[in-house]
Tab-separated table of C-alpha atoms and ligand atoms in Angstrom:
chain	number	residue	atom	x	y	z
V	1	MET	CA	-14.366	-37.806	11.049
V	2	ASN	CA	-13.663	-39.353	14.318
V	3	ILE	CA	-10.574	-37.837	15.873
V	4	SER	CA	-8.757	-40.839	18.527
V	5	GLY	CA	-12.268	-41.418	20.285
V	6	VAL	CA	-14.404	-38.214	20.190
V	7	GLU	CA	-16.859	-38.300	16.803
V	8	ILE	CA	-17.238	-35.309	14.658
V	9	ARG	CA	-20.275	-35.431	12.505
V	10	GLY	CA	-20.558	-31.946	9.748
V	11	ALA	CA	-18.369	-28.470	9.549
V	12	LEU	CA	-16.411	-27.656	12.529
V	13	LEU	CA	-15.681	-23.341	14.024
V	14	ALA	CA	-12.484	-22.862	13.199
V	15	PRO	CA	-10.972	-20.853	16.063
V	16	MET	CA	-11.228	-16.635	15.847
V	17	ALA	CA	-9.845	-14.081	17.752
V	18	GLY	CA	-12.562	-11.662	19.510
V	19	TYR	CA	-15.961	-14.688	18.083
V	20	THR	CA	-15.431	-17.793	19.212
V	21	ASP	CA	-16.758	-16.713	22.259
V	22	ALA	CA	-18.657	-19.060	24.497
V	23	GLY	CA	-21.509	-17.013	23.414
V	24	PHE	CA	-21.575	-18.059	19.154
V	25	ARG	CA	-19.883	-21.141	19.288
V	26	ALA	CA	-23.102	-23.061	21.311
V	27	VAL	CA	-25.017	-21.028	18.107
V	28	CYS	CA	-22.927	-22.701	15.998
V	29	SER	CA	-23.062	-26.358	17.574
V	30	LEU	CA	-26.945	-26.098	17.758
V	31	PHE	CA	-26.542	-25.306	14.379
V	32	GLY	CA	-24.712	-28.317	13.416
V	33	ALA	CA	-21.070	-27.056	13.912
V	34	GLY	CA	-19.600	-30.918	14.375
V	35	ALA	CA	-16.665	-29.103	16.989
V	36	VAL	CA	-16.231	-25.627	18.463
V	37	CYS	CA	-13.140	-24.573	19.247
V	38	THR	CA	-12.385	-21.325	21.407
V	39	GLU	CA	-10.170	-17.668	19.492
V	40	MET	CA	-6.303	-18.878	20.775
V	41	VAL	CA	-5.379	-18.079	24.334
V	42	SER	CA	-1.778	-17.712	25.580
V	43	ALA	CA	-0.385	-21.261	27.131
V	44	LYS	CA	1.173	-18.848	29.902
V	45	GLY	CA	-2.138	-16.781	30.847
V	46	LEU	CA	-3.463	-19.468	31.279
V	47	VAL	CA	-0.957	-21.356	34.227
V	48	TYR	CA	0.235	-17.771	35.339
V	49	ASP	CA	-3.984	-17.335	36.758
V	50	SER	CA	-4.847	-14.947	34.333
V	51	GLU	CA	-8.952	-14.384	35.103
V	52	LYS	CA	-8.865	-12.663	31.090
V	53	THR	CA	-7.590	-15.483	29.281
V	54	LYS	CA	-10.402	-17.900	31.889
V	55	ASP	CA	-12.918	-16.355	30.889
V	56	LEU	CA	-11.509	-17.362	27.477
V	57	LEU	CA	-12.439	-21.181	28.226
V	58	PHE	CA	-16.038	-20.379	29.144
V	59	THR	CA	-17.796	-22.648	27.428
V	60	THR	CA	-21.861	-23.788	27.553
V	61	PRO	CA	-23.224	-26.860	28.013
V	62	TYR	CA	-24.560	-26.756	24.300
V	63	GLU	CA	-21.036	-27.065	22.985
V	64	ARG	CA	-20.564	-30.172	20.347
V	65	ALA	CA	-16.466	-31.654	20.259
V	66	SER	CA	-15.778	-28.265	22.636
V	67	CYS	CA	-11.342	-27.476	21.324
V	68	ALA	CA	-8.974	-25.631	23.936
V	69	GLN	CA	-6.757	-23.535	21.379
V	70	ILE	CA	-3.654	-22.751	23.281
V	71	PHE	CA	-0.369	-20.229	21.831
V	72	GLY	CA	2.920	-20.695	22.905
V	73	ASN	CA	6.775	-22.035	22.304
V	74	ASP	CA	7.373	-22.784	25.328
V	75	PRO	CA	7.061	-27.048	25.730
V	76	TYR	CA	7.315	-26.171	29.300
V	77	PHE	CA	4.024	-23.985	30.197
V	78	ILE	CA	2.325	-26.042	27.339
V	79	LYS	CA	2.921	-29.068	29.537
V	80	ALA	CA	1.547	-27.109	32.658
V	81	ALA	CA	-1.373	-25.349	30.672
V	82	CYS	CA	-2.979	-28.255	29.147
V	83	GLU	CA	-2.663	-30.360	32.463
V	84	ASP	CA	-4.952	-27.185	34.001
V	85	GLU	CA	-7.914	-28.718	35.372
V	86	ILE	CA	-9.411	-26.214	33.301
V	87	MET	CA	-8.795	-28.417	30.088
V	88	ASP	CA	-10.800	-31.190	31.566
V	89	LYS	CA	-14.481	-29.951	29.721
V	90	PHE	CA	-12.531	-29.686	26.807
V	91	ALA	CA	-12.785	-32.451	24.571
V	92	LEU	CA	-9.763	-31.403	22.567
V	93	ILE	CA	-6.447	-29.179	22.729
V	94	ASP	CA	-5.351	-27.242	19.735
V	95	ILE	CA	-2.014	-25.174	19.806
V	96	ASN	CA	-1.540	-22.810	16.538
V	97	MET	CA	0.340	-22.580	14.729
V	98	GLY	CA	-1.069	-20.842	12.077
V	99	CYS	CA	-1.341	-17.555	14.459
V	100	PRO	CA	0.308	-14.753	11.253
V	101	VAL	CA	-0.068	-11.479	13.803
V	102	PRO	CA	3.330	-9.603	13.994
V	103	LYS	CA	3.134	-9.600	17.760
V	104	ILE	CA	3.006	-13.186	18.035
V	105	VAL	CA	5.327	-14.274	15.324
V	106	LYS	CA	8.450	-12.176	16.391
V	107	ASN	CA	7.895	-14.826	19.909
V	108	GLY	CA	8.188	-17.118	17.886
V	109	GLU	CA	5.257	-18.070	18.404
V	110	GLY	CA	2.124	-19.166	15.952
V	111	SER	CA	2.766	-19.885	12.529
V	112	ALA	CA	6.269	-18.869	13.540
V	113	LEU	CA	6.610	-22.704	14.726
V	114	LEU	CA	6.741	-23.226	11.135
V	115	GLU	CA	9.844	-22.088	11.455
V	116	ASN	CA	10.956	-23.745	13.269
V	117	PRO	CA	9.235	-27.705	12.869
V	118	SER	CA	11.990	-28.833	15.553
V	119	LEU	CA	9.998	-26.692	17.953
V	120	ALA	CA	6.903	-27.346	17.179
V	121	GLN	CA	7.146	-30.939	17.846
V	122	GLU	CA	9.030	-30.865	21.674
V	123	VAL	CA	5.943	-28.290	22.161
V	124	VAL	CA	3.737	-31.066	20.966
V	125	LYS	CA	5.499	-33.667	22.537
V	126	ALA	CA	5.098	-31.957	25.829
V	127	ALA	CA	1.074	-31.756	25.192
V	128	VAL	CA	0.208	-34.977	24.452
V	129	SER	CA	2.408	-36.435	27.272
V	130	THR	CA	0.225	-34.744	29.655
V	131	GLY	CA	-2.694	-37.648	28.175
V	132	ARG	CA	-4.449	-34.941	26.668
V	133	ARG	CA	-5.878	-35.358	22.750
V	134	ILE	CA	-3.572	-32.580	21.306
V	135	THR	CA	-4.426	-31.542	17.839
V	136	VAL	CA	-2.379	-28.731	15.830
V	137	LYS	CA	-3.384	-25.913	13.328
V	138	CYS	CA	-1.024	-24.510	10.655
V	139	ARG	CA	-1.201	-22.854	7.433
V	140	THR	CA	0.552	-24.195	5.164
V	141	GLY	CA	3.351	-22.492	5.508
V	142	PHE	CA	5.376	-19.539	6.606
V	143	TYR	CA	7.359	-17.963	3.359
V	144	SER	CA	5.912	-20.416	1.198
V	145	SER	CA	3.573	-23.559	0.860
V	146	ASP	CA	6.703	-26.279	0.245
V	147	ASN	CA	7.185	-28.348	3.623
V	148	CYS	CA	4.007	-28.256	4.847
V	149	ALA	CA	3.444	-32.713	3.776
V	150	ASP	CA	6.403	-32.084	5.801
V	151	PHE	CA	5.222	-30.490	8.558
V	152	VAL	CA	2.602	-31.826	9.006
V	153	LYS	CA	3.931	-35.549	9.066
V	154	ARG	CA	6.207	-34.703	12.304
V	155	MET	CA	3.108	-32.801	13.994
V	156	GLN	CA	1.640	-37.169	13.313
V	157	ASP	CA	4.821	-38.070	14.053
V	158	ALA	CA	5.310	-35.713	17.770
V	159	GLY	CA	1.776	-36.907	18.547
V	160	ALA	CA	-0.569	-34.717	17.412
V	161	VAL	CA	-4.416	-36.610	16.209
V	162	ALA	CA	-5.252	-34.466	13.777
V	163	ILE	CA	-5.022	-30.974	12.350
V	164	THR	CA	-6.397	-28.432	10.231
V	165	VAL	CA	-4.529	-26.360	7.278
V	166	HIS	CA	-5.349	-23.727	6.363
V	167	GLY	CA	-4.273	-23.163	2.755
V	168	ARG	CA	-2.469	-19.475	2.569
V	169	THR	CA	0.924	-19.069	3.612
V	170	ARG	CA	1.464	-16.716	6.531
V	171	GLU	CA	3.185	-14.095	4.134
V	172	GLN	CA	-0.001	-14.250	1.943
V	173	TYR	CA	-2.337	-13.168	5.330
V	174	TYR	CA	-5.603	-13.565	5.022
V	175	MET	CA	-4.730	-12.265	1.016
V	176	GLY	CA	-6.173	-13.695	-2.538
V	177	LYS	CA	-6.831	-17.727	-2.458
V	178	ALA	CA	-6.893	-20.018	-0.401
V	179	ASP	CA	-4.815	-22.900	-1.874
V	180	TYR	CA	-5.635	-26.008	-0.929
V	181	ALA	CA	-3.142	-28.444	-3.444
V	182	PRO	CA	-0.823	-28.566	-0.169
V	183	ILE	CA	-3.853	-29.993	2.326
V	184	LYS	CA	-4.348	-33.240	-0.648
V	185	GLU	CA	-0.453	-33.747	-0.827
V	186	ALA	CA	-0.617	-33.419	3.548
V	187	VAL	CA	-3.310	-35.483	3.340
V	188	GLU	CA	-1.727	-38.028	1.826
V	189	LYS	CA	1.305	-38.470	3.668
V	190	VAL	CA	-0.309	-39.096	7.208
V	191	SER	CA	-2.702	-40.547	8.843
V	192	ILE	CA	-4.629	-38.824	11.126
V	193	PRO	CA	-7.225	-36.797	10.132
V	194	VAL	CA	-6.869	-33.235	7.954
V	195	ILE	CA	-9.419	-30.908	8.313
V	196	ALA	CA	-8.796	-28.359	5.148
V	197	ASN	CA	-9.738	-24.521	5.643
V	198	GLY	CA	-10.212	-22.032	4.086
V	199	ASP	CA	-12.239	-19.636	2.122
V	200	ILE	CA	-15.075	-22.108	2.569
V	201	LYS	CA	-18.637	-20.160	3.038
V	202	ASP	CA	-21.376	-22.611	1.430
V	203	LYS	CA	-21.840	-26.337	0.517
V	204	LYS	CA	-20.904	-26.081	-2.020
V	205	GLY	CA	-17.155	-25.066	-1.192
V	206	ALA	CA	-17.283	-27.328	1.805
V	207	GLU	CA	-17.519	-30.185	-0.787
V	208	HIS	CA	-15.440	-28.706	-3.220
V	209	ALA	CA	-12.674	-28.708	-0.862
V	210	LEU	CA	-12.998	-32.400	1.074
V	211	GLU	CA	-13.431	-34.124	-2.939
V	212	TYR	CA	-10.160	-32.286	-3.841
V	213	THR	CA	-8.000	-32.648	-0.993
V	214	GLY	CA	-9.268	-36.272	0.584
V	215	ALA	CA	-9.673	-34.482	4.158
V	216	SER	CA	-11.778	-35.626	6.697
V	217	ALA	CA	-13.575	-32.444	6.948
V	218	VAL	CA	-13.780	-28.746	6.718
V	219	ALA	CA	-13.726	-26.039	8.776
V	220	ILE	CA	-15.052	-22.599	8.007
V	221	GLY	CA	-14.309	-19.632	10.278
V	222	ARG	CA	-15.060	-15.769	8.205
V	223	GLY	CA	-18.192	-18.411	6.882
V	224	ALA	CA	-19.786	-19.136	9.827
V	225	LEU	CA	-19.443	-14.617	10.447
V	226	GLY	CA	-23.151	-13.323	10.457
V	227	ASN	CA	-24.338	-16.720	9.492
V	228	PRO	CA	-24.152	-19.794	11.438
V	229	GLY	CA	-27.007	-21.482	9.283
V	230	VAL	CA	-24.112	-22.193	6.871
V	231	PHE	CA	-23.505	-25.271	9.659
V	232	ALA	CA	-26.788	-26.659	9.409
V	233	GLN	CA	-26.770	-26.231	5.530
V	234	ILE	CA	-23.480	-28.358	5.870
V	235	ALA	CA	-24.748	-30.909	8.281
V	236	GLY	CA	-27.782	-31.252	5.215
V	237	VAL	CA	-30.043	-30.717	8.722
V	238	ASP	CA	-33.223	-27.763	9.128
V	239	GLU	CA	-32.619	-24.743	11.004
V	240	VAL	CA	-33.181	-24.911	14.699
V	241	MET	CA	-33.943	-21.378	15.143
V	242	ASN	CA	-33.554	-18.095	13.205
V	243	LYS	CA	-31.142	-14.899	12.893
V	244	GLN	CA	-32.858	-13.524	16.093
V	245	GLU	CA	-33.343	-16.325	18.093
V	246	ALA	CA	-29.744	-17.011	17.912
V	247	ILE	CA	-28.403	-13.903	18.413
V	248	GLY	CA	-30.128	-13.508	21.752
V	249	LEU	CA	-28.514	-16.813	22.875
V	250	HIS	CA	-25.356	-15.246	22.048
V	251	MET	CA	-25.625	-12.533	24.337
V	252	ARG	CA	-27.252	-15.241	27.393
V	253	VAL	CA	-24.287	-16.653	27.169
V	254	LEU	CA	-22.225	-13.554	27.171
V	255	LEU	CA	-24.290	-12.454	30.105
V	256	GLU	CA	-23.157	-15.139	32.223
V	257	ILE	CA	-19.460	-14.110	31.630
V	258	TYR	CA	-19.481	-10.612	30.889
V	259	PRO	CA	-20.996	-7.036	32.233
V	260	GLU	CA	-24.195	-5.233	30.075
V	261	LYS	CA	-20.960	-3.443	28.185
V	262	LYS	CA	-18.629	-5.900	27.274
V	263	VAL	CA	-21.289	-7.600	26.037
V	264	VAL	CA	-23.653	-5.302	24.211
V	265	ASN	CA	-20.014	-3.949	22.586
V	266	ASP	CA	-18.345	-7.854	22.032
V	267	MET	CA	-22.076	-7.705	20.178
V	268	LYS	CA	-21.419	-5.324	17.516
V	269	LYS	CA	-18.773	-6.910	15.526
V	270	HIS	CA	-21.789	-10.257	15.194
V	271	PHE	CA	-24.364	-7.445	13.901
V	272	ALA	CA	-22.108	-5.686	11.491
V	273	PHE	CA	-22.295	-10.306	9.642
V	274	TYR	CA	-25.704	-10.048	10.731
V	275	THR	CA	-26.673	-6.963	8.413
V	276	LYS	CA	-24.403	-7.247	6.071
V	277	GLY	CA	-25.424	-7.157	2.449
V	278	MET	CA	-29.196	-6.561	3.978
V	279	ARG	CA	-32.082	-4.687	2.673
V	280	GLY	CA	-31.787	-1.513	5.531
V	281	GLY	CA	-28.614	-3.300	7.177
V	282	LYS	CA	-26.176	-0.610	6.847
V	283	GLU	CA	-29.004	1.546	9.004
V	284	LEU	CA	-29.179	-1.482	11.283
V	285	LYS	CA	-25.717	-2.015	11.288
V	286	LEU	CA	-25.832	1.831	13.121
V	287	LYS	CA	-28.078	1.177	15.233
V	288	ALA	CA	-26.028	-1.234	16.597
V	289	PHE	CA	-23.152	0.449	17.193
V	290	ALA	CA	-25.287	3.248	18.917
V	291	ALA	CA	-26.964	0.696	21.043
V	292	THR	CA	-25.243	1.154	24.776
V	293	SER	CA	-27.546	-1.960	26.540
V	294	VAL	CA	-28.667	-5.914	25.790
V	295	LYS	CA	-32.130	-4.800	25.502
V	296	ASP	CA	-31.568	-2.300	22.354
V	297	LEU	CA	-29.415	-5.356	20.938
V	298	GLU	CA	-32.310	-7.401	20.634
V	299	GLU	CA	-34.804	-4.236	19.920
V	300	ILE	CA	-32.246	-4.242	17.046
V	301	ALA	CA	-32.315	-7.924	16.431
V	302	LYS	CA	-36.260	-8.048	15.560
V	303	TYR	CA	-35.092	-6.719	12.086
V	304	ILE	CA	-32.615	-8.777	10.872
O	1	LIG	C1	-10.094	-11.807	13.057
O	1	LIG	C2	-10.568	-13.217	12.628
O	1	LIG	C3	-9.426	-14.412	14.001
O	1	LIG	C4	-9.057	-15.131	14.175
O	1	LIG	N1	-7.703	-15.877	15.538
O	1	LIG	C5	-8.225	-17.219	14.827
O	1	LIG	C6	-7.488	-17.504	15.601
O	1	LIG	O1	-7.564	-17.038	17.213
O	1	LIG	N2	-6.510	-18.783	16.790
O	1	LIG	C7	-6.765	-19.515	14.850
O	1	LIG	O2	-5.851	-20.603	15.245
O	1	LIG	N3	-6.928	-18.704	13.769
O	1	LIG	C8	-7.425	-18.078	13.670
O	1	LIG	N4	-8.008	-17.301	12.528
O	1	LIG	C9	-7.469	-17.876	11.107
O	1	LIG	C10	-9.305	-18.563	11.121
O	1	LIG	O3	-9.407	-19.723	12.034
O	1	LIG	C11	-9.485	-19.099	9.998
O	1	LIG	O4	-8.232	-20.339	9.378
O	1	LIG	C12	-9.326	-18.047	8.663
O	1	LIG	O5	-10.290	-17.335	9.232
O	1	LIG	C13	-9.257	-18.972	7.175
O	1	LIG	O6	-10.680	-19.776	7.493
O	1	LIG	P1	-12.010	-18.788	6.534
O	1	LIG	O7	-11.880	-18.483	5.308
O	1	LIG	O8	-12.419	-20.036	6.539
O	1	LIG	O9	-11.658	-17.937	7.411
O	1	LIG	C14	-8.933	-16.198	13.307
O	1	LIG	C15	-9.284	-15.431	11.543
O	1	LIG	C16	-9.514	-14.244	11.395
O	1	LIG	C17	-10.627	-13.424	10.049
């Protein structure tokens, strides 16, 4: 897939708040993810120079095709965020139009933009006017998927160079099965690359989604948690490291950004996924949850 000059091979790592930090993005890139995305950051927060927002946009040279995801519904702040020099290092800037969380929706942001396609277009146009490569990530709709293809077309018309569609409506949150039919309709209606997303956990799932929808690529979220090797599987390449090494790299990257206490806390969520389903996993998870240092976690990772 080529997104406006950016060549992307393999599955993409979907943005996940609290998970797709610079450490995990480094790991997934090395395993073969074609592009990796930060979690959503507030356009306003970025403009107001929030330190926390900048930390979320920390990157390492390991990242392939890095994408920064921003959210907001005010074209002024969206434009200003895209103009920020911190964005120079990102190949793509993605605008979030899928977040279902009430706090975001009630501000008219995230998936609320699905209900206001004119404003969504203004937001994209403002971002595109900065000369950056702008992509959108959306759901199939707010209440229903009926207007999915139209919405995607409107994003293309506003200047988006690719769009990721999560096969659920806002009302569905993460329930039920992802529906690829509206994604297929969107693919048929636009000429920009469409990236299919939702419930893809392995090579078979990726192949099915690609075949069914005709999408240019797939994005994987939860299926990569505790299993970054899924990108190697899909790319058909050898895994460059084992899970212990992946965890070690993940923590080393986080230590460049955060104090050890935060690194340990952030890593606990990942340990919950790495230990899931493995023999003795429950005990390892409890040990990880009781850890107080990176050294403790390194010791536990030896058994993963
Ligand atoms: C914990 C969590 C955090 C998420 N955060 C974001 C986010 O910041 N931005 C976004 O566009 N989507 C976010 N998503 C949605 C995912 O990117 C993806 O669309 C969704 O999980 C469906 O794909 P999957 O089945 O491969 O996980 C999040 C999902 C999860 C589970």
